PDB file of C-alpha atoms in Angstrom:
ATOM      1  CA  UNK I   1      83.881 128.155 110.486  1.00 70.00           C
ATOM      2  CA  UNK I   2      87.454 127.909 110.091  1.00 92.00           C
ATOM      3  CA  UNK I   3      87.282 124.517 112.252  1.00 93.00           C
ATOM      4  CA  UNK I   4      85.191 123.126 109.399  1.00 96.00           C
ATOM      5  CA  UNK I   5      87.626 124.720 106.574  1.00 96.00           C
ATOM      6  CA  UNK I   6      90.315 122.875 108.558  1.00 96.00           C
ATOM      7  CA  UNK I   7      88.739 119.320 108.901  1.00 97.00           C
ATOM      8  CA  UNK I   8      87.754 119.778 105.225  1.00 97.00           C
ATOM      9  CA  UNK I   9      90.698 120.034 104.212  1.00 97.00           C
ATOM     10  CA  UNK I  10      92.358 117.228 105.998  1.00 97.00           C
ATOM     11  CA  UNK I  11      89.658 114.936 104.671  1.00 97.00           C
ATOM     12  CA  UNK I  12      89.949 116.204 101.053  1.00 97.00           C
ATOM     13  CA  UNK I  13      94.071 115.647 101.206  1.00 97.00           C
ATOM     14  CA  UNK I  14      93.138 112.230 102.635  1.00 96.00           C
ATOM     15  CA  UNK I  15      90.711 111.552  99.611  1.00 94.00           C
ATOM     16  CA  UNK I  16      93.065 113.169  97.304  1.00 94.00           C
ATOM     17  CA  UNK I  17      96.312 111.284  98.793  1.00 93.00           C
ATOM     18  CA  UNK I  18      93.967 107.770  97.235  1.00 88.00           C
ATOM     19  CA  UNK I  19      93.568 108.836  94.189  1.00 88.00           C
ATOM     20  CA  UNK I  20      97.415 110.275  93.720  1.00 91.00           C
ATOM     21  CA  UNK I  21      98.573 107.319  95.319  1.00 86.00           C
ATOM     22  CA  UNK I  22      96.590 105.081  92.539  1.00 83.00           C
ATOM     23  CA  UNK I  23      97.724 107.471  89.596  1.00 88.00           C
ATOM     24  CA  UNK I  24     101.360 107.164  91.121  1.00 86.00           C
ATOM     25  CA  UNK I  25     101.281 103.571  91.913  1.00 81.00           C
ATOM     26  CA  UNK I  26      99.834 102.892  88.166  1.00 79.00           C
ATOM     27  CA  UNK I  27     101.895 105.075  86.204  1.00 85.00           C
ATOM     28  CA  UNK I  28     105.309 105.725  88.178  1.00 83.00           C
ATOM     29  CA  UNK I  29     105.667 102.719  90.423  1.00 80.00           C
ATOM     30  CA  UNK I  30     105.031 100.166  87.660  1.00 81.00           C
ATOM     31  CA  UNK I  31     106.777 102.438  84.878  1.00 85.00           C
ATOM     32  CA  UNK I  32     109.986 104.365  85.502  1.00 89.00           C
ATOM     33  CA  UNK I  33     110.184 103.438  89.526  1.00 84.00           C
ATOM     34  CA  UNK I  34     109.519  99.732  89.141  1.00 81.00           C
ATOM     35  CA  UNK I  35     112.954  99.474  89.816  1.00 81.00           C
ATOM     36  CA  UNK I  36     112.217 100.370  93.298  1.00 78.00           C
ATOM     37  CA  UNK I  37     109.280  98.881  93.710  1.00 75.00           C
ATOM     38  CA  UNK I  38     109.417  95.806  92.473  1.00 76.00           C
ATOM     39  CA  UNK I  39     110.871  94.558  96.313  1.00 72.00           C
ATOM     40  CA  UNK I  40     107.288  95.087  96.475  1.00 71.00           C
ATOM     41  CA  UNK I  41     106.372  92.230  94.325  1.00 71.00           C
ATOM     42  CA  UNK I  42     109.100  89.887  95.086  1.00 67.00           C
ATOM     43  CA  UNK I  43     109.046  87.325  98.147  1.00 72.00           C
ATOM     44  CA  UNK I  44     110.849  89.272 101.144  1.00 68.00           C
ATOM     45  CA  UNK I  45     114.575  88.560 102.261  1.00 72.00           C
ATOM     46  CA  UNK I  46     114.246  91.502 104.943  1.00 71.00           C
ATOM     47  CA  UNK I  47     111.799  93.143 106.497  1.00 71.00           C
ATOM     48  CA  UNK I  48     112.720  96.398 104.960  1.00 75.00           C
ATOM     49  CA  UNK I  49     111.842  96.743 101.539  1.00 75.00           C
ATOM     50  CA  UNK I  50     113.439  99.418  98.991  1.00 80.00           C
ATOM     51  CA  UNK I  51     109.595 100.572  97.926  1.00 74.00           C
ATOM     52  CA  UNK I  52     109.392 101.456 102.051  1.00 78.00           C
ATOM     53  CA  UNK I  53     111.627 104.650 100.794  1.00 82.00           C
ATOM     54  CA  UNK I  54     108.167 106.025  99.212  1.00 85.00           C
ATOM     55  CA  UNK I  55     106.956 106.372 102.728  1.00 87.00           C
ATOM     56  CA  UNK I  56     109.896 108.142 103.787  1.00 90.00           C
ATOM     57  CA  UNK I  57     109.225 110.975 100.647  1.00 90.00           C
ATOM     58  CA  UNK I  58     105.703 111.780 101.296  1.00 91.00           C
ATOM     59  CA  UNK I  59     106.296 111.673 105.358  1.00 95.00           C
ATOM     60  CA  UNK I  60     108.824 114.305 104.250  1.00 96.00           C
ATOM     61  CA  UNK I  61     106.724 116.295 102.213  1.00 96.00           C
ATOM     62  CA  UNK I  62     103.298 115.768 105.232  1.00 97.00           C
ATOM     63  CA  UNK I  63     106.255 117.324 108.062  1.00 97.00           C
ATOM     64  CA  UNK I  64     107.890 120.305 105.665  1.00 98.00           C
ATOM     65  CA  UNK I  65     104.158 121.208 105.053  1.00 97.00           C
ATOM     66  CA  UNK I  66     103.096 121.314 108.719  1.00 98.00           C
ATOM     67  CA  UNK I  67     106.367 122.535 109.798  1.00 98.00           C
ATOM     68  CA  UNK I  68     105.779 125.515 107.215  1.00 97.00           C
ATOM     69  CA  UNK I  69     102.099 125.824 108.269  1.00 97.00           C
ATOM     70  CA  UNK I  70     102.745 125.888 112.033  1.00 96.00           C
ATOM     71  CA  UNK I  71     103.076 129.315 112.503  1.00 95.00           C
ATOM     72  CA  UNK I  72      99.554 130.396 111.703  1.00 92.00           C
ATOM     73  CA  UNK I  73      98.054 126.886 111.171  1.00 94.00           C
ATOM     74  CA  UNK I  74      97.539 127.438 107.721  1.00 95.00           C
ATOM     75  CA  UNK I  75      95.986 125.245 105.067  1.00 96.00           C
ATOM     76  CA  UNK I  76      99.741 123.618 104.418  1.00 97.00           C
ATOM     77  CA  UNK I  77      99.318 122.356 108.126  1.00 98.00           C
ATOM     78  CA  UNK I  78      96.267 120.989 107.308  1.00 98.00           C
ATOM     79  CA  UNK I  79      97.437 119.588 103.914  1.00 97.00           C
ATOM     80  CA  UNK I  80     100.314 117.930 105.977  1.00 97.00           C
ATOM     81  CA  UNK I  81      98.397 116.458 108.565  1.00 98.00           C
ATOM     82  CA  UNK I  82      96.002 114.661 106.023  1.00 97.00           C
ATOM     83  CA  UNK I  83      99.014 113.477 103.848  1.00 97.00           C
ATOM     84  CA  UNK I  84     100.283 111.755 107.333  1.00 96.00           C
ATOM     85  CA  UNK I  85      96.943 110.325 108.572  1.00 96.00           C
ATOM     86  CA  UNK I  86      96.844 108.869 105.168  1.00 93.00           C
ATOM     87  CA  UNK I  87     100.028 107.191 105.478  1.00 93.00           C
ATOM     88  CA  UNK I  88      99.532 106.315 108.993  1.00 93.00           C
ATOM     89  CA  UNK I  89      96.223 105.045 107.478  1.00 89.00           C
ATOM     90  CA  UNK I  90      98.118 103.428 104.628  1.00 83.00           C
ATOM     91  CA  UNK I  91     100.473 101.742 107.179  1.00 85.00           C
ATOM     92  CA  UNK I  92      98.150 100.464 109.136  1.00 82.00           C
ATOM     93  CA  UNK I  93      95.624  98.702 106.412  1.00 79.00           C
ATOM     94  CA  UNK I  94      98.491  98.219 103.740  1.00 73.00           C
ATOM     95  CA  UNK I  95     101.674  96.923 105.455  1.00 73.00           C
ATOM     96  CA  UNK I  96      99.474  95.695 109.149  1.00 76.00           C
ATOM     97  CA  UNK I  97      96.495  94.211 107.643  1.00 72.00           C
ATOM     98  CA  UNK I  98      96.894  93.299 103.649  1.00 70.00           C
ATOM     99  CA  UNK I  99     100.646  92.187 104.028  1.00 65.00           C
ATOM    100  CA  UNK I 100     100.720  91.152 107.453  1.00 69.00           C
ATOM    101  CA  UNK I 101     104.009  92.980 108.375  1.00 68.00           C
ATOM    102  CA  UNK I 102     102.990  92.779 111.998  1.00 68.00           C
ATOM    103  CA  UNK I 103     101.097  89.893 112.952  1.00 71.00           C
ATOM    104  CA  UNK I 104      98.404  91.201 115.312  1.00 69.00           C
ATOM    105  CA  UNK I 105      95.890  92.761 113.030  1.00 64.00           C
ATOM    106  CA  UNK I 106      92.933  90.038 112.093  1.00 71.00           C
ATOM    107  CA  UNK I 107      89.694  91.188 111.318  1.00 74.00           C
ATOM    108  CA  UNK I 108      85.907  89.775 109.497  1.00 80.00           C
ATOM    109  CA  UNK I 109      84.905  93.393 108.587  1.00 76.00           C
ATOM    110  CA  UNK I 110      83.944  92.971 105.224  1.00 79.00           C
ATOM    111  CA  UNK I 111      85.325  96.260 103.213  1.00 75.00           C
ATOM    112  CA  UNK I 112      88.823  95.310 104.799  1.00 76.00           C
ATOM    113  CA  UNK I 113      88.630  92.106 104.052  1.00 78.00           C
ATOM    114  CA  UNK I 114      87.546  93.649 100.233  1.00 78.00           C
ATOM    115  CA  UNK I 115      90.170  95.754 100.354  1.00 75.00           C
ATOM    116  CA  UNK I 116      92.591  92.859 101.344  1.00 75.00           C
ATOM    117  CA  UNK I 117      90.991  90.587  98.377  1.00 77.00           C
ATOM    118  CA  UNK I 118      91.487  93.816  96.127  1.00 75.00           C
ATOM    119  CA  UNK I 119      95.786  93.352  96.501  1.00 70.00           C
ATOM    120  CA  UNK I 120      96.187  90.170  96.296  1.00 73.00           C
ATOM    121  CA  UNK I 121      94.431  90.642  92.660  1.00 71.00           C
ATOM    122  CA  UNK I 122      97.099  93.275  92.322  1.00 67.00           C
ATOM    123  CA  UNK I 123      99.678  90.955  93.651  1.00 65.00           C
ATOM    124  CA  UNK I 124      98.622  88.060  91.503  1.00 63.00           C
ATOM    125  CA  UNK I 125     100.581  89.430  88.656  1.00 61.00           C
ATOM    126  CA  UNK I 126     104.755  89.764  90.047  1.00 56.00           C
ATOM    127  CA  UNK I 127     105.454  91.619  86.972  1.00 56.00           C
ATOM    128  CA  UNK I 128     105.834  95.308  86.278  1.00 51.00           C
ATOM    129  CA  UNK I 129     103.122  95.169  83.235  1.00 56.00           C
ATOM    130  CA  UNK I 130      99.565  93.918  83.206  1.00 58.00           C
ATOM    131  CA  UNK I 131      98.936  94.899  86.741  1.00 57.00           C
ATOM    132  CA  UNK I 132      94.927  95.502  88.115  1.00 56.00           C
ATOM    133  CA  UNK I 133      93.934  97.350  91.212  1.00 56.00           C
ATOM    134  CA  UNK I 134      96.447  99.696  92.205  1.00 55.00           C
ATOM    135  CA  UNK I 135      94.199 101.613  94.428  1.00 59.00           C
ATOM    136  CA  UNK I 136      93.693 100.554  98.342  1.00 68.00           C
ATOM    137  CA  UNK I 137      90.647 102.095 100.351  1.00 69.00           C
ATOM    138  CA  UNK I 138      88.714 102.480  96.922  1.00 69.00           C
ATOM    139  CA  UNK I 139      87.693  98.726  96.185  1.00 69.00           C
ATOM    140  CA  UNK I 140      85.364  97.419  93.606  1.00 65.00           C
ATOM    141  CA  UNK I 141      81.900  97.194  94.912  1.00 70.00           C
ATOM    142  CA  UNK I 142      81.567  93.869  93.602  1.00 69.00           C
ATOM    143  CA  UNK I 143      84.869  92.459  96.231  1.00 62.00           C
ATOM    144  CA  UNK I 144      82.221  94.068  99.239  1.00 67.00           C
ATOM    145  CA  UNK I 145      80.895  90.441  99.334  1.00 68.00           C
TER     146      UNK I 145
END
């Protein structure tokens, strides 16, 4: 049973991680934090960008909660190890797929290319106000087209 509790609970921090990551994104990354992530928004002069530093703070957070869960494998393990497959899940579809960091990854599925059609409506607007779809897995049905 615990097996289940386990994968549960990596799932549910996975699903959870979207939904922060929206409220964040919304409320912190285009209010107070713009200032960081604006590089975001702005044509790139490197490949690093300062908004990358958000990765580095929750990879933090996903290795201090495993490291502090590894002794029993405790739910913090668990909750660590779902806050990194969602940013190794975030890396992949956000900075691989949607922005093309790495030019390898092409694909016709249709929810990624939703999901890709879903930022550039964020994107359309460079600005720090007036900004749509700050989600990224959970797209509008009617973008599944």
């Amino acid at each position: 049973m615990s097996v289940v509790i386990n994968i549960f609970t990596v799932l549910f921090t996975i699903a959870g991680m979207e939904c922060l990551s929206w409220f964040i994104h919304k409320y912190l990354f285009h209010g107070p934090l713009w200032f960081m992530h604006k590089s975001h928004h702005q044509k790139a002069k490197t490949f690093f960008e300062w908004n990358d530093l958000f990765a580095l703070l929750f990879a933090g957070l996903s290795l201090l909660l495993m490291y502090a869960g590894s002794k029993d494998f405790d739910y913090r393990f668990f909750i660590g190890l779902g806050i990194s497959l969602y940013g190794l899940i975030y890396f992949v579809v956000h900075d691989w797929f949607v922005h093309r960091r790495f030019k390898t990854f092409k694909s016709t599925n249709a929810y990624l290319l939703a999901v890709r059609k879903a930022h550039k409506i964020h994107h359309k607007n460079r600005g720090k106000e007036k900004g749509k779809a700050f989600g990224l897995l959970f797209v509008r049905k009617d973008l599944l087209n």
